[in-house]
CSV table of C-alpha atoms in Angstrom, one decimal:
chain,number,residue,atom,x,y,z
A,600,GLU,CA,63.2,-32.9,23.2
A,601,VAL,CA,62.3,-29.4,24.1
A,602,GLN,CA,62.9,-28.7,27.8
A,603,VAL,CA,62.9,-25.7,30.1
A,604,VAL,CA,64.1,-26.1,33.6
A,605,GLU,CA,63.7,-23.6,36.3
A,606,SER,CA,66.0,-23.2,39.4
A,607,GLY,CA,66.8,-20.7,42.1
A,608,GLY,CA,63.6,-20.7,44.1
A,609,GLY,CA,63.5,-20.7,47.9
A,610,LEU,CA,62.6,-18.8,51.1
A,611,VAL,CA,63.5,-15.2,51.1
A,612,GLN,CA,62.6,-12.3,53.4
A,613,PRO,CA,60.4,-9.4,52.3
A,614,GLY,CA,62.5,-6.6,50.7
A,615,ARG,CA,65.3,-8.9,49.6
A,616,SER,CA,66.2,-10.1,46.2
A,617,LEU,CA,66.3,-13.5,44.3
A,618,ARG,CA,67.3,-14.6,40.9
A,619,LEU,CA,65.6,-17.4,39.1
A,620,SER,CA,67.2,-19.2,36.1
A,621,CYS,CA,65.6,-21.0,33.3
A,622,THR,CA,67.8,-23.4,31.4
A,623,ALA,CA,66.6,-24.3,27.9
A,624,SER,CA,67.4,-27.3,25.7
A,625,GLY,CA,66.2,-29.1,22.7
A,626,PHE,CA,65.5,-26.1,20.5
A,627,LYS,CA,67.4,-23.0,19.1
A,628,PHE,CA,67.0,-20.8,22.1
A,629,GLY,CA,67.9,-17.5,20.3
A,630,ASP,CA,64.8,-17.8,18.0
A,631,TYR,CA,62.2,-17.7,20.7
A,632,ALA,CA,60.8,-15.3,23.3
A,633,MET,CA,60.9,-16.6,26.8
A,634,SER,CA,58.3,-15.8,29.4
A,635,TRP,CA,57.7,-16.1,33.2
A,636,VAL,CA,54.3,-17.0,34.6
A,637,ARG,CA,53.5,-17.4,38.2
A,638,GLN,CA,50.8,-19.1,40.4
A,639,ALA,CA,50.2,-18.2,44.0
A,640,PRO,CA,49.2,-21.2,46.2
A,641,GLY,CA,45.8,-22.3,45.3
A,642,LYS,CA,45.3,-19.5,42.8
A,643,GLY,CA,45.2,-19.1,39.1
A,644,LEU,CA,47.9,-18.2,36.6
A,645,GLU,CA,49.5,-14.8,36.4
A,646,TRP,CA,51.6,-13.5,33.5
A,647,VAL,CA,54.8,-11.9,34.8
A,648,GLY,CA,56.6,-10.8,31.7
A,649,PHE,CA,58.7,-11.9,28.8
A,650,ILE,CA,61.8,-11.1,26.8
A,651,ARG,CA,61.8,-11.2,23.0
A,652,SER,CA,64.5,-12.8,20.9
A,653,LYS,CA,67.5,-10.7,19.8
A,654,ALA,CA,65.9,-10.5,16.3
A,655,TYR,CA,63.2,-8.4,18.0
A,656,GLY,CA,65.6,-6.4,20.0
A,657,GLY,CA,65.5,-8.5,23.1
A,658,THR,CA,62.9,-6.2,24.4
A,659,THR,CA,60.9,-6.9,27.6
A,660,GLU,CA,57.4,-6.3,28.9
A,661,TYR,CA,56.1,-6.8,32.4
A,662,ALA,CA,52.9,-7.1,34.4
A,663,ALA,CA,52.0,-3.9,36.3
A,664,SER,CA,52.4,-5.8,39.6
A,665,VAL,CA,56.1,-6.4,39.0
A,666,LYS,CA,57.2,-3.5,36.7
A,667,GLY,CA,60.1,-1.7,38.3
A,668,ARG,CA,61.0,-4.5,40.6
A,669,PHE,CA,61.5,-7.6,38.3
A,670,THR,CA,63.9,-7.8,35.3
A,671,ILE,CA,64.0,-10.5,32.7
A,672,SER,CA,67.2,-11.1,30.8
A,673,ARG,CA,68.8,-13.8,28.7
A,674,ASP,CA,72.2,-15.3,28.0
A,675,GLU,CA,72.2,-16.6,24.4
A,676,SER,CA,75.6,-18.4,24.9
A,677,LYS,CA,74.2,-20.5,27.8
A,678,SER,CA,70.6,-20.8,26.6
A,679,ILE,CA,69.4,-19.3,29.9
A,680,ALA,CA,66.7,-16.9,30.7
A,681,TYR,CA,66.8,-15.1,34.0
A,682,LEU,CA,64.2,-13.5,36.3
A,683,GLN,CA,65.8,-11.0,38.7
A,684,MET,CA,63.4,-10.2,41.5
A,685,ASN,CA,64.1,-7.2,43.8
A,686,SER,CA,62.1,-5.6,46.7
A,687,LEU,CA,60.2,-8.9,47.1
A,688,LYS,CA,56.8,-8.7,48.8
A,689,THR,CA,54.8,-11.5,50.6
A,690,GLU,CA,52.3,-11.4,47.6
A,691,ASP,CA,55.1,-12.5,45.3
A,692,THR,CA,55.0,-15.9,46.9
A,693,ALA,CA,54.2,-18.4,44.1
A,694,VAL,CA,55.4,-21.1,41.9
A,695,TYR,CA,57.2,-19.5,39.0
A,696,TYR,CA,57.0,-21.1,35.6
A,697,CYS,CA,59.4,-20.4,32.7
A,698,THR,CA,57.8,-20.8,29.3
A,699,ARG,CA,58.8,-20.8,25.7
A,700,GLY,CA,56.9,-18.4,23.4
A,701,MET,CA,55.5,-19.4,20.0
A,702,ASP,CA,58.1,-17.3,18.2
A,703,GLY,CA,60.7,-14.6,18.8
A,704,TYR,CA,58.2,-11.9,19.3
A,705,THR,CA,55.6,-13.2,21.8
A,706,GLY,CA,52.6,-15.4,21.7
A,707,TYR,CA,51.2,-18.4,23.5
A,708,ASP,CA,53.3,-20.5,25.7
A,709,ASP,CA,53.9,-23.9,24.1
A,710,PHE,CA,56.4,-25.5,26.6
A,711,TRP,CA,56.5,-25.0,30.3
A,712,GLY,CA,58.9,-25.9,32.9
A,713,GLN,CA,57.9,-27.7,36.2
A,714,GLY,CA,58.2,-24.5,38.1
A,715,THR,CA,60.2,-23.3,41.1
A,716,LEU,CA,58.7,-22.2,44.4
A,717,VAL,CA,59.5,-18.8,45.8
A,718,THR,CA,58.3,-18.1,49.3
A,719,VAL,CA,58.5,-14.5,50.6
A,720,SER,CA,58.3,-14.5,54.4
A,721,SER,CA,60.0,-13.2,57.5
B,1254,GLU,CA,44.4,-4.5,30.0
B,1255,ILE,CA,42.1,-7.1,28.7
B,1256,VAL,CA,40.2,-8.9,31.4
B,1257,LEU,CA,39.2,-12.5,30.7
B,1258,THR,CA,36.1,-14.0,32.5
B,1259,GLN,CA,35.6,-17.8,32.4
B,1260,SER,CA,32.3,-19.6,33.1
B,1261,PRO,CA,31.2,-21.6,34.8
B,1262,GLY,CA,33.7,-21.6,37.6
B,1263,THR,CA,33.1,-25.4,38.1
B,1264,LEU,CA,31.6,-27.8,35.7
B,1265,SER,CA,30.5,-31.2,37.2
B,1266,LEU,CA,30.2,-33.8,34.5
B,1267,SER,CA,30.5,-37.6,34.1
B,1268,PRO,CA,32.9,-39.4,31.8
B,1269,GLY,CA,31.6,-39.5,28.3
B,1270,GLU,CA,29.6,-36.3,28.6
B,1271,ARG,CA,30.3,-33.1,26.6
B,1272,ALA,CA,32.0,-30.1,28.2
B,1273,THR,CA,31.6,-26.6,27.0
B,1274,LEU,CA,33.8,-23.9,28.7
B,1275,SER,CA,33.4,-20.2,28.0
B,1276,CYS,CA,35.9,-17.4,27.9
B,1277,ARG,CA,34.8,-13.8,27.5
B,1278,ALA,CA,37.1,-10.9,27.0
B,1279,SER,CA,36.5,-7.3,28.1
B,1280,GLN,CA,37.6,-6.1,24.7
B,1281,SER,CA,38.2,-7.7,21.3
B,1282,VAL,CA,41.2,-10.1,21.2
B,1283,SER,CA,43.6,-9.1,18.5
B,1284,SER,CA,43.8,-11.6,15.7
B,1285,ASN,CA,41.9,-14.2,17.7
B,1286,SER,CA,45.1,-14.5,19.9
B,1287,LEU,CA,43.5,-16.8,22.4
B,1288,ALA,CA,45.0,-19.9,23.9
B,1289,TRP,CA,43.6,-22.6,26.2
B,1290,TYR,CA,45.7,-24.5,28.9
B,1291,GLN,CA,44.9,-27.6,31.0
B,1292,GLN,CA,46.4,-27.9,34.4
B,1293,LYS,CA,46.2,-31.0,36.7
B,1294,PRO,CA,47.1,-30.9,40.4
B,1295,GLY,CA,50.8,-30.6,41.0
B,1296,GLN,CA,51.6,-30.2,37.3
B,1297,ALA,CA,52.5,-27.4,35.0
B,1298,PRO,CA,49.9,-26.1,32.6
B,1299,ARG,CA,49.8,-27.7,29.2
B,1300,LEU,CA,49.0,-25.9,26.0
B,1301,LEU,CA,45.8,-27.3,24.4
B,1302,MET,CA,44.7,-24.6,21.7
B,1303,TYR,CA,46.1,-21.5,20.2
B,1304,GLY,CA,44.7,-19.0,17.7
B,1305,ALA,CA,41.3,-19.8,19.3
B,1306,SER,CA,40.8,-23.0,17.2
B,1307,SER,CA,44.2,-24.6,16.4
B,1308,ARG,CA,45.1,-27.8,18.5
B,1309,ALA,CA,48.6,-27.9,19.8
B,1310,THR,CA,50.8,-30.9,19.0
B,1311,GLY,CA,49.6,-34.1,20.5
B,1312,ILE,CA,46.2,-32.9,21.6
B,1313,PRO,CA,43.4,-35.4,20.8
B,1314,ASP,CA,40.7,-34.2,18.5
B,1315,ARG,CA,38.0,-34.4,21.2
B,1316,PHE,CA,39.2,-31.0,22.1
B,1317,SER,CA,38.1,-28.1,19.9
B,1318,GLY,CA,38.1,-24.3,20.2
B,1319,SER,CA,35.9,-21.7,18.6
B,1320,GLY,CA,35.1,-18.0,18.8
B,1321,SER,CA,36.3,-14.7,17.8
B,1322,GLY,CA,36.3,-11.1,19.0
B,1323,THR,CA,35.3,-11.2,22.7
B,1324,ASP,CA,33.6,-14.7,23.0
B,1325,PHE,CA,35.5,-18.0,22.9
B,1326,THR,CA,34.6,-21.6,23.7
B,1327,LEU,CA,36.5,-24.7,24.5
B,1328,THR,CA,34.6,-27.9,23.9
B,1329,ILE,CA,35.5,-31.4,25.0
B,1330,SER,CA,33.3,-33.7,23.0
B,1331,ARG,CA,33.4,-36.7,25.2
B,1332,LEU,CA,35.2,-36.5,28.6
B,1333,GLU,CA,37.8,-39.0,29.3
B,1334,PRO,CA,39.0,-39.7,32.9
B,1335,GLU,CA,42.3,-37.8,32.3
B,1336,ASP,CA,40.4,-34.6,31.2
B,1337,PHE,CA,39.2,-33.8,34.7
B,1338,ALA,CA,41.4,-30.7,35.4
B,1339,VAL,CA,41.4,-26.9,35.5
B,1340,TYR,CA,41.2,-25.1,32.2
B,1341,TYR,CA,42.6,-21.5,31.6
B,1342,CYS,CA,42.2,-19.2,28.7
B,1343,GLN,CA,44.9,-16.7,27.8
B,1344,GLN,CA,45.0,-13.7,25.5
B,1345,TYR,CA,48.3,-13.0,24.0
B,1346,GLY,CA,47.3,-10.5,21.3
B,1347,SER,CA,48.1,-7.3,23.4
B,1348,SER,CA,50.2,-6.5,26.4
B,1349,PRO,CA,49.9,-7.3,29.1
B,1350,GLU,CA,49.1,-10.8,28.4
B,1351,THR,CA,46.3,-12.0,30.7
B,1352,PHE,CA,44.8,-15.3,31.9
B,1353,GLY,CA,41.3,-16.0,32.8
B,1354,PRO,CA,40.5,-17.2,36.4
B,1355,GLY,CA,40.0,-20.8,35.2
B,1356,THR,CA,37.2,-23.4,35.0
B,1357,LYS,CA,37.5,-26.6,37.0
B,1358,VAL,CA,36.0,-29.7,35.4
B,1359,ASP,CA,35.4,-32.3,38.1
B,1360,ILE,CA,33.7,-35.6,38.2
B,1361,LYS,CA,30.0,-35.7,39.0
């Protein structure tokens, strides 16, 4: 069974950092791009960014709202994708979902985790 | 950036009725790389359709997708009680990927 499970959310002060983890199982992690999507309370979905598979260079792309502050990485040996969030702002408060891409390059998100809540507040 | 607009914002229908949801893109979506997701309260989104008209695994055939270029439609032929939810379209053909604001289908 394909599963992705997020962890690492919590309450953090503005300007601080937080790292989210996404642990994958039930599929060959190295063959797929992994993405992060967020949803502010009561709002719609916002794409954050993704990391391609090693076959596609493990390259990353980000939304303009997080570029330069957020970094996505992956550990093939542990089947974990990470979202490093620096210089957090109150507007980054959201549930963060980890998703699996349709292939190693990009694409639609066919499996989603249950999400982890990040609250940025003083 | 491709901006997606969904209409209507809310669709109030009864079980058994047909639902037609629209997603319009500000520019042509590459290779019809358009997906639809369903989200129920307190749950993660679920993939319904990809490539504009292909159903994801396990999705019942009362869901269908159509369209190309800038205009796309999700149709639910006969609403079941479990179909009342929020529906989002997403384009994944060009970066940045973008989502529409969603259409809420609620019970009339």
